[in-house]
PDB file of C-alpha atoms in Angstrom:
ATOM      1  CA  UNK A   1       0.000   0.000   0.000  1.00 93.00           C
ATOM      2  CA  UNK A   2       3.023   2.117   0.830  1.00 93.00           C
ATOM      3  CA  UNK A   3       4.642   1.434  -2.796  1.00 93.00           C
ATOM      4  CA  UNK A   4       1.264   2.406  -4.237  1.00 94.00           C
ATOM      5  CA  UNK A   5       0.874   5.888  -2.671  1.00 94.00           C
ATOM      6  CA  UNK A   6       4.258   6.934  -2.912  1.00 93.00           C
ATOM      7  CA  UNK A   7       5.427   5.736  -5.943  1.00 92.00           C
ATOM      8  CA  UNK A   8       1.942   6.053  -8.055  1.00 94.00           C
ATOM      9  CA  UNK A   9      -0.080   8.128  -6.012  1.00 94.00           C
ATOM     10  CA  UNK A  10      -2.885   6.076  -5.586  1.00 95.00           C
ATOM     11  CA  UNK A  11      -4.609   5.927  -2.134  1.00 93.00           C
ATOM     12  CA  UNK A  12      -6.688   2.569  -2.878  1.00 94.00           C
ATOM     13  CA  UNK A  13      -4.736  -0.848  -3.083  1.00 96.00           C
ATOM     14  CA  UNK A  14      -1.771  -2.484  -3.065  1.00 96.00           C
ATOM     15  CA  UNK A  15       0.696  -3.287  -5.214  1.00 95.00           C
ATOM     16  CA  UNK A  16       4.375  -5.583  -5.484  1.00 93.00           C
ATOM     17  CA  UNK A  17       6.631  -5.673  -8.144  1.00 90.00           C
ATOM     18  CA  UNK A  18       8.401  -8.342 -10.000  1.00 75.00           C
ATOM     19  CA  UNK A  19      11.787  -8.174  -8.335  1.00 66.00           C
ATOM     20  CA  UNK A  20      12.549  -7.531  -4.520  1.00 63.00           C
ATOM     21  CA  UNK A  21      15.306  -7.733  -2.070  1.00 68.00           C
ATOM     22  CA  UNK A  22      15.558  -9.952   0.630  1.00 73.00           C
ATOM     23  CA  UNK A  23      13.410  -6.981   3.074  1.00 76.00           C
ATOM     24  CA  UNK A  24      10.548  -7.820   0.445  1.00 76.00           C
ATOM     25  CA  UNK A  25      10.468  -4.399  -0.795  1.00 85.00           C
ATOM     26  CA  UNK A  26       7.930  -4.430  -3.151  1.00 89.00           C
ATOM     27  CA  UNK A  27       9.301  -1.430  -5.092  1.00 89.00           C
ATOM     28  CA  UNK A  28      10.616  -1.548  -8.484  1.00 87.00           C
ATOM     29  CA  UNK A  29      14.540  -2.030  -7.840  1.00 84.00           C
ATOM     30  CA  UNK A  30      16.872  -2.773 -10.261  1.00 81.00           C
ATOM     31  CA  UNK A  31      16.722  -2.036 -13.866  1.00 83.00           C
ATOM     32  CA  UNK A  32      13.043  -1.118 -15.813  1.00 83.00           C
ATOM     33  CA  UNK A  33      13.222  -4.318 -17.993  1.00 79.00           C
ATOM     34  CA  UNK A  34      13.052  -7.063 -15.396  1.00 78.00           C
ATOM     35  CA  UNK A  35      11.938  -4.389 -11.788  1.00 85.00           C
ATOM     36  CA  UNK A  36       8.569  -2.885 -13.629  1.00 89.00           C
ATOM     37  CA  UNK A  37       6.337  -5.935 -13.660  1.00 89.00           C
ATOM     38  CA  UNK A  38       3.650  -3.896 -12.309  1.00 93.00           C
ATOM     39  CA  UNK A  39       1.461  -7.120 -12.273  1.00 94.00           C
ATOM     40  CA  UNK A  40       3.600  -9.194 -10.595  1.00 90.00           C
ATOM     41  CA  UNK A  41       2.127  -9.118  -7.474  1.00 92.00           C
ATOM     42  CA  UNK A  42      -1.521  -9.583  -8.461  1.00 95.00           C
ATOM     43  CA  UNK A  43       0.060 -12.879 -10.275  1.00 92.00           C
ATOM     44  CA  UNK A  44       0.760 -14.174  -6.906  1.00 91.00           C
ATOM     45  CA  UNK A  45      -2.205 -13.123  -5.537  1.00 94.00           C
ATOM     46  CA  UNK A  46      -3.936 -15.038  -8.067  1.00 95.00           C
ATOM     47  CA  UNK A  47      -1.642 -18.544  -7.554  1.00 92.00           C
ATOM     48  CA  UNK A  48      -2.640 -18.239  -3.875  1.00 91.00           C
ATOM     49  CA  UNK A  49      -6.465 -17.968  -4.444  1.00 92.00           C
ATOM     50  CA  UNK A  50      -6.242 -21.060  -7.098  1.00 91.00           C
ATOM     51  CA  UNK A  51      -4.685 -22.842  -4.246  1.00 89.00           C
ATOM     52  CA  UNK A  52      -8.179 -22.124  -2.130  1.00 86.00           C
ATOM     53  CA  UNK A  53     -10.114 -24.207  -4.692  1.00 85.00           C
ATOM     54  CA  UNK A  54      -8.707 -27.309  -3.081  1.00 86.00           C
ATOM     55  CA  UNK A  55     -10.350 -26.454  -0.163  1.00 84.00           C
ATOM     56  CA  UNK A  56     -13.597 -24.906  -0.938  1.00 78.00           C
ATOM     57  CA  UNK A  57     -15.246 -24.925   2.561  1.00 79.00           C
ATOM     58  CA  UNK A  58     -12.505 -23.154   4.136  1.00 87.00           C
ATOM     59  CA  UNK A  59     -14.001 -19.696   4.450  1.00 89.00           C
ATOM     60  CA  UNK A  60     -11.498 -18.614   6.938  1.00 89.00           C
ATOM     61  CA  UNK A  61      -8.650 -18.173   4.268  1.00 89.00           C
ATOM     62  CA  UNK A  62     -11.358 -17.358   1.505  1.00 91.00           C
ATOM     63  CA  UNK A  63     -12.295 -14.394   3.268  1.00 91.00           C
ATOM     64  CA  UNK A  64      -8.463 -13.433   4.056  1.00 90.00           C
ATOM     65  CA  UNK A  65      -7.617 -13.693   0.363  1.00 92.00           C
ATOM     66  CA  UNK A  66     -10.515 -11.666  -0.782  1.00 94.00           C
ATOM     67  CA  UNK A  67      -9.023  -9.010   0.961  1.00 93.00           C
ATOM     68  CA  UNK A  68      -5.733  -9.604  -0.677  1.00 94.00           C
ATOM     69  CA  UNK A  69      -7.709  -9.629  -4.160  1.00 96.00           C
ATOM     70  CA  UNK A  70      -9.706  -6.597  -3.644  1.00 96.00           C
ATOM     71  CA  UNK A  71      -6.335  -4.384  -2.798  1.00 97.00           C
ATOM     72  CA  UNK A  72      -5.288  -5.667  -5.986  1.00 97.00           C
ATOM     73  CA  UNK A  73      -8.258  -4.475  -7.597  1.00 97.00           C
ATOM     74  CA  UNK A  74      -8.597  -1.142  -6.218  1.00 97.00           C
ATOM     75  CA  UNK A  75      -5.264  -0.255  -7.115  1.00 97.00           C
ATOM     76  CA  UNK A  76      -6.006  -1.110 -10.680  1.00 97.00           C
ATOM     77  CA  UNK A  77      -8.857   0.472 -11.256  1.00 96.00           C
ATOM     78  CA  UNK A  78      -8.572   3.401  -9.065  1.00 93.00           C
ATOM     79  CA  UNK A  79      -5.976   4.897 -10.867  1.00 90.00           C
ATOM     80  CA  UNK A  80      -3.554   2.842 -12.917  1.00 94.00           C
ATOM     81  CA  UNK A  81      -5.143   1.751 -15.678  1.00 95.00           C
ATOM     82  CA  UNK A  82      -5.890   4.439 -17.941  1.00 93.00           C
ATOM     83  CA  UNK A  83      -8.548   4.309 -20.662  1.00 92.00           C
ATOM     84  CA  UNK A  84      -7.927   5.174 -24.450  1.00 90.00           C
ATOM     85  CA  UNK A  85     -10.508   4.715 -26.741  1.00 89.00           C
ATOM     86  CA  UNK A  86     -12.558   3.122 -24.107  1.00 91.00           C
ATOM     87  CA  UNK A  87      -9.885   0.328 -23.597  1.00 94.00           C
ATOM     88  CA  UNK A  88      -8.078  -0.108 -19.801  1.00 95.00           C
ATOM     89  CA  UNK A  89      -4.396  -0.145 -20.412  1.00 94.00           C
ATOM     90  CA  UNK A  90      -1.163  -0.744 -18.190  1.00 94.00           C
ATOM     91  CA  UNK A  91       1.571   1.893 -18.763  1.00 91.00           C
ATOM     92  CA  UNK A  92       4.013   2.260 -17.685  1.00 91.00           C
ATOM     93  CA  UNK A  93       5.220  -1.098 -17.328  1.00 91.00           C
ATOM     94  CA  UNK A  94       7.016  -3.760 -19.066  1.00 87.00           C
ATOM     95  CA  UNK A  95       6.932  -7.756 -20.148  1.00 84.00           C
ATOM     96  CA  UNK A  96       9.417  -8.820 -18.093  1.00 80.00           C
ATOM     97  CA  UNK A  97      13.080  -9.380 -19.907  1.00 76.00           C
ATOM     98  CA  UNK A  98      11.268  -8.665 -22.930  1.00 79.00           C
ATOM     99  CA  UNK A  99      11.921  -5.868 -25.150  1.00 80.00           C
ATOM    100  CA  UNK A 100      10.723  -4.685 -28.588  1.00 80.00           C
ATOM    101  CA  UNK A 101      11.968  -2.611 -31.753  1.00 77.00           C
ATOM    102  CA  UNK A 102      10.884   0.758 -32.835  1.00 75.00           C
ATOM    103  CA  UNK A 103      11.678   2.389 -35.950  1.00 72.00           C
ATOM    104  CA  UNK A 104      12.687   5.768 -35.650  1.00 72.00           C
ATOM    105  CA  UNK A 105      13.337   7.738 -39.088  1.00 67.00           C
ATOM    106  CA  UNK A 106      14.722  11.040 -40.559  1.00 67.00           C
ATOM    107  CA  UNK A 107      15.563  12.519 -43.663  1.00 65.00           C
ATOM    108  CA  UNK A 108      18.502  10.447 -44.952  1.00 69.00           C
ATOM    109  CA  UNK A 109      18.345   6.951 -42.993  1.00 63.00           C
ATOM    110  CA  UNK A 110      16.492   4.969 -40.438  1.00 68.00           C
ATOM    111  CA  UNK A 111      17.283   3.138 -37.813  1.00 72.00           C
ATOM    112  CA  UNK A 112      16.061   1.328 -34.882  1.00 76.00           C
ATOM    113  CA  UNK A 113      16.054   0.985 -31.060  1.00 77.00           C
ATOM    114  CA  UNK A 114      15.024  -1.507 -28.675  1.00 79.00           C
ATOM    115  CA  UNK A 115      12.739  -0.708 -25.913  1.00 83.00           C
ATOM    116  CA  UNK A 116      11.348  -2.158 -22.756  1.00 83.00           C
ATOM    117  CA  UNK A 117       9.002   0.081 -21.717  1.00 87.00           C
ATOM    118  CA  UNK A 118       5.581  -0.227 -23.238  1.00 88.00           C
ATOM    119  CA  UNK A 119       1.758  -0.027 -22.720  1.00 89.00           C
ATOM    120  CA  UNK A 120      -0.775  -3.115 -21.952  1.00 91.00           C
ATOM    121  CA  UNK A 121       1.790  -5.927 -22.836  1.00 89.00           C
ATOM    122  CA  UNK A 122       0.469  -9.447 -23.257  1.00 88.00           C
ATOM    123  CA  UNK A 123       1.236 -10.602 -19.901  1.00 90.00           C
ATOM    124  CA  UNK A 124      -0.645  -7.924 -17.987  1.00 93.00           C
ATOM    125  CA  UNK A 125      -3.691  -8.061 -20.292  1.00 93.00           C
ATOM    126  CA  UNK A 126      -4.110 -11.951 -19.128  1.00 93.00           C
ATOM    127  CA  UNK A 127      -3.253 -11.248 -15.518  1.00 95.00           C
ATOM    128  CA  UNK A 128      -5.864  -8.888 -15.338  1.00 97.00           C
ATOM    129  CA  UNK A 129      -8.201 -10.307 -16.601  1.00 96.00           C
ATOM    130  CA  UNK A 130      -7.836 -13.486 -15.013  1.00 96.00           C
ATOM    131  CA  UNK A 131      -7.633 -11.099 -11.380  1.00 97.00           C
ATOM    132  CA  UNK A 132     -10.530  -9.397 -12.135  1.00 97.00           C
ATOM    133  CA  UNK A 133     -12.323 -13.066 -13.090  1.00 97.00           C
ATOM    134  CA  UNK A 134     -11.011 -14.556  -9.393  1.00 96.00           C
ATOM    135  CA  UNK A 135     -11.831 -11.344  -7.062  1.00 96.00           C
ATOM    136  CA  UNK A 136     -15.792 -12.603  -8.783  1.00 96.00           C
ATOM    137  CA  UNK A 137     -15.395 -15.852  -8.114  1.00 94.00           C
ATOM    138  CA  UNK A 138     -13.996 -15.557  -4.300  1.00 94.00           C
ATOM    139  CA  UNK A 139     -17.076 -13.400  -4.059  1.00 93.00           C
ATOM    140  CA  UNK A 140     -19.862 -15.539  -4.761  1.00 92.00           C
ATOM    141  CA  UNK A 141     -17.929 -18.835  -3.532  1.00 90.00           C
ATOM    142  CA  UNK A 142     -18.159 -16.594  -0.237  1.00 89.00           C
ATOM    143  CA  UNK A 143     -21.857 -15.728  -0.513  1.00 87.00           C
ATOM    144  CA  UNK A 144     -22.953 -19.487  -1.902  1.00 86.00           C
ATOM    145  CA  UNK A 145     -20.008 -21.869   0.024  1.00 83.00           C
ATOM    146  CA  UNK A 146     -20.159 -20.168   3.244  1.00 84.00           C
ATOM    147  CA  UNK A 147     -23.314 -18.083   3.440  1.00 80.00           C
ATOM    148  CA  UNK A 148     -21.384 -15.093   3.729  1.00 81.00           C
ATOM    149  CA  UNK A 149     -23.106 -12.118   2.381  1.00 77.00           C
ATOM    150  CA  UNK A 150     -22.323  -8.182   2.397  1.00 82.00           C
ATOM    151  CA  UNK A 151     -18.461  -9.105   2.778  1.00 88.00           C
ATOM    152  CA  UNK A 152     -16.751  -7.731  -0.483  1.00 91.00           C
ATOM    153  CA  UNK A 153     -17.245  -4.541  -2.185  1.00 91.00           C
ATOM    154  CA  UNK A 154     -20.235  -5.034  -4.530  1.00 92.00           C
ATOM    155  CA  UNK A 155     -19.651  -1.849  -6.458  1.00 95.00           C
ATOM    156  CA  UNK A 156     -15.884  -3.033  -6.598  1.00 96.00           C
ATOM    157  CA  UNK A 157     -16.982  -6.387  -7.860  1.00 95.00           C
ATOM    158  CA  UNK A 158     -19.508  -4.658 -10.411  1.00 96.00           C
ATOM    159  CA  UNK A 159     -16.558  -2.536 -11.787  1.00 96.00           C
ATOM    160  CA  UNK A 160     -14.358  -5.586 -12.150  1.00 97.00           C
ATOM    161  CA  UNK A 161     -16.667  -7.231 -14.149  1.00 96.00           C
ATOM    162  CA  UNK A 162     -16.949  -4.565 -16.844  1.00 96.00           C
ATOM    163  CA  UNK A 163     -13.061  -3.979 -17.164  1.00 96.00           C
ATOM    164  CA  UNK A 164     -13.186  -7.796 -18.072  1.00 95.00           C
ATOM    165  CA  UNK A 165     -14.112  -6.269 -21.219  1.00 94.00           C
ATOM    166  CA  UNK A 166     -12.431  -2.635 -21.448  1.00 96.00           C
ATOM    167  CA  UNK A 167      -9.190  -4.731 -21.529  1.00 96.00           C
ATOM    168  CA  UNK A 168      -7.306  -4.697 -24.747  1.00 93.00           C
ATOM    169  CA  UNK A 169      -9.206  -7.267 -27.249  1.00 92.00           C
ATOM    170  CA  UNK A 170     -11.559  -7.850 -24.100  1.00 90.00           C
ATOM    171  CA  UNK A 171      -8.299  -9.457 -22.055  1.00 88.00           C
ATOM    172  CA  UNK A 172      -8.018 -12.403 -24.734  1.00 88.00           C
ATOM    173  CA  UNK A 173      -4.609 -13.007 -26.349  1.00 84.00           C
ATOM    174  CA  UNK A 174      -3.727 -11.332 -30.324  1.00 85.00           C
ATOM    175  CA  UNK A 175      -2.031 -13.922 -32.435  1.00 82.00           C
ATOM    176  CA  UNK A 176       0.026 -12.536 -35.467  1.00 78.00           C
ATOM    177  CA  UNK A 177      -0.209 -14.631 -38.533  1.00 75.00           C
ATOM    178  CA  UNK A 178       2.670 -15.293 -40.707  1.00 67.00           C
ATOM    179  CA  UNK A 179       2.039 -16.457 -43.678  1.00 64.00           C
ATOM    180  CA  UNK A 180       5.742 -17.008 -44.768  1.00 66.00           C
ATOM    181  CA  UNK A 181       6.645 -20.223 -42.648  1.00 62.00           C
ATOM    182  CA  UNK A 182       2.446 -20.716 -41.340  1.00 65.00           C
ATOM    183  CA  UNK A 183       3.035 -20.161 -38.026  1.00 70.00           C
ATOM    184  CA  UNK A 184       1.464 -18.361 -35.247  1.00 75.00           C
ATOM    185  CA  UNK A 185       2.571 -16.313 -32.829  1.00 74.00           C
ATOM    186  CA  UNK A 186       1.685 -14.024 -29.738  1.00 77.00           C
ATOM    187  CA  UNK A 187       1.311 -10.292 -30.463  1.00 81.00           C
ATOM    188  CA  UNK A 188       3.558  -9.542 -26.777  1.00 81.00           C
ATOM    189  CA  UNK A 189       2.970  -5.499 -27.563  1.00 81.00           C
ATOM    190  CA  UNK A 190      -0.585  -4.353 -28.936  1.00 82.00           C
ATOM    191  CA  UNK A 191       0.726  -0.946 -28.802  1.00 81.00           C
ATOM    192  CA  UNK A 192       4.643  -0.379 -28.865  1.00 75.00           C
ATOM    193  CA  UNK A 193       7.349  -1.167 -31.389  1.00 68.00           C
ATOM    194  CA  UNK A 194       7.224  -1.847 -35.576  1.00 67.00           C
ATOM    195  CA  UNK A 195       4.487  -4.452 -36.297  1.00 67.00           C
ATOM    196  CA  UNK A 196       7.329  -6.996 -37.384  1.00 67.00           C
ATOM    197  CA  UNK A 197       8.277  -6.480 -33.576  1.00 67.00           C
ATOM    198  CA  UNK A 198       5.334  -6.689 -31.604  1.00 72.00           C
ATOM    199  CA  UNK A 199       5.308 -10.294 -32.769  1.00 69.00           C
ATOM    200  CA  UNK A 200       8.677 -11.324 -32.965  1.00 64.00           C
ATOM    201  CA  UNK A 201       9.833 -13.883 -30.608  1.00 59.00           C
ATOM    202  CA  UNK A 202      12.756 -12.793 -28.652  1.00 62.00           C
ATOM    203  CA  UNK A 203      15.568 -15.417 -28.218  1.00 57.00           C
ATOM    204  CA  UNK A 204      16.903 -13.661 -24.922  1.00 59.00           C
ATOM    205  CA  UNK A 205      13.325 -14.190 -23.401  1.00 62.00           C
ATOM    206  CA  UNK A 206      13.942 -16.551 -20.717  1.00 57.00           C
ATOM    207  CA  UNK A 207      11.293 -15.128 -17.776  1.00 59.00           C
ATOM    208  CA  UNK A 208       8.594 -17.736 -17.263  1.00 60.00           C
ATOM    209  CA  UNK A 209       5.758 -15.004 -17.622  1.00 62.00           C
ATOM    210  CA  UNK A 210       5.393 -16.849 -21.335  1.00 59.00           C
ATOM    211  CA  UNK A 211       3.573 -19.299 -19.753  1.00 64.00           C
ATOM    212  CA  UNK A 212       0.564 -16.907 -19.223  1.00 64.00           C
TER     213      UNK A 212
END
């Protein structure tokens, strides 16, 4: 909560980034390209509620983690995300170890640059989504598992619901298409680099946030 008032201004929410020391400081420390993984900590959050489904009658820890989800939430939507176009985007922020080219021309030449910070990469698009799916869930599993009613924020959880589908492509992956080799791939960056980039795999890439 600390992290998000200081360093973003926001009063609502938490947030924890994707590289801390061993004091757990959830700031951003260390370089932009593998420190601003500004949905790294909702990612966890979200591992620890899919644990909960194991054990669905345990409302004690349900109603502990709701908590957790709903500071993710707030901090999301009550000031980090900003809309374009009536689409919810993350920015700034990156996809962790990732990076993408931009073409940047002049009179007599171009050339390019690579660049790690970007808006609404893959990775948060899908974490989102899937932590504003799970804050609904934990909500009615509350309400119908352990008749617990009035507990979570129902204008939170109404919000949540419709930035399920203010999220870039309504929080579902973009594929790019190439029809040289017939292959598929994931558009990483909707919105940064040359189109040849946004889908381009990189071969440094080793952070496991490819799996989302």
């Amino acid at each position: 909560r600390q992290v998000a008032q200081e360093y973003y201004g926001i009063p609502r929410g938490w947030v924890a980034h994707g590289f801390t020391d061993i004091s757990a400081d959830a700031r951003p420390l260390g370089e932009n390209r593998w420190a601003l993984c500004v949905t790294c900590g909702a990612w966890i959050a979200i591992t620890v509620y899919e644990l909960t489904e194991f054990e669905p009658s345990n409302c004690t820890n349900l109603k502990s983690l709701i908590k957790h989800l709903q500071g993710s939430v707030e901090f999301f939507l009550s000031g980090y995300l900003i809309k374009i176009n009536n689409t919810l985007i993350t920015t700034p922020t990156t996809s962790p170890e990732n990076s993408y080219r931009s073409t940047i021309r002049n009179k007599n030449a171009s050339r390019y640059i690579w660049s790690t910070l970007a808006r609404a990469p893959a990775i948060d698009n899908a974490i989102l989504y899937r932590l504003f799916q799970v804050y609904e869930e934990a909500c009615a599993r509350l309400n119908d598992n352990c008749d617990i009613s009035n507990y979570c924020d129902s204008e939170l959880v109404t919000k949540a619901i419709l930035a399920k589908s203010q999220l870039p492509n309504h929080g579902q992956p973009q594929y790019c298409a190439h029809q040289q080799n017939m292959t598929t791939t994931l558009r990483e960056y909707p919105f940064d680099g040359d189109e040849e980039s946004q889908c381009l795999a990189d071969a440094g890439h080793r952070h496991f946030s490819g799996l989302w």
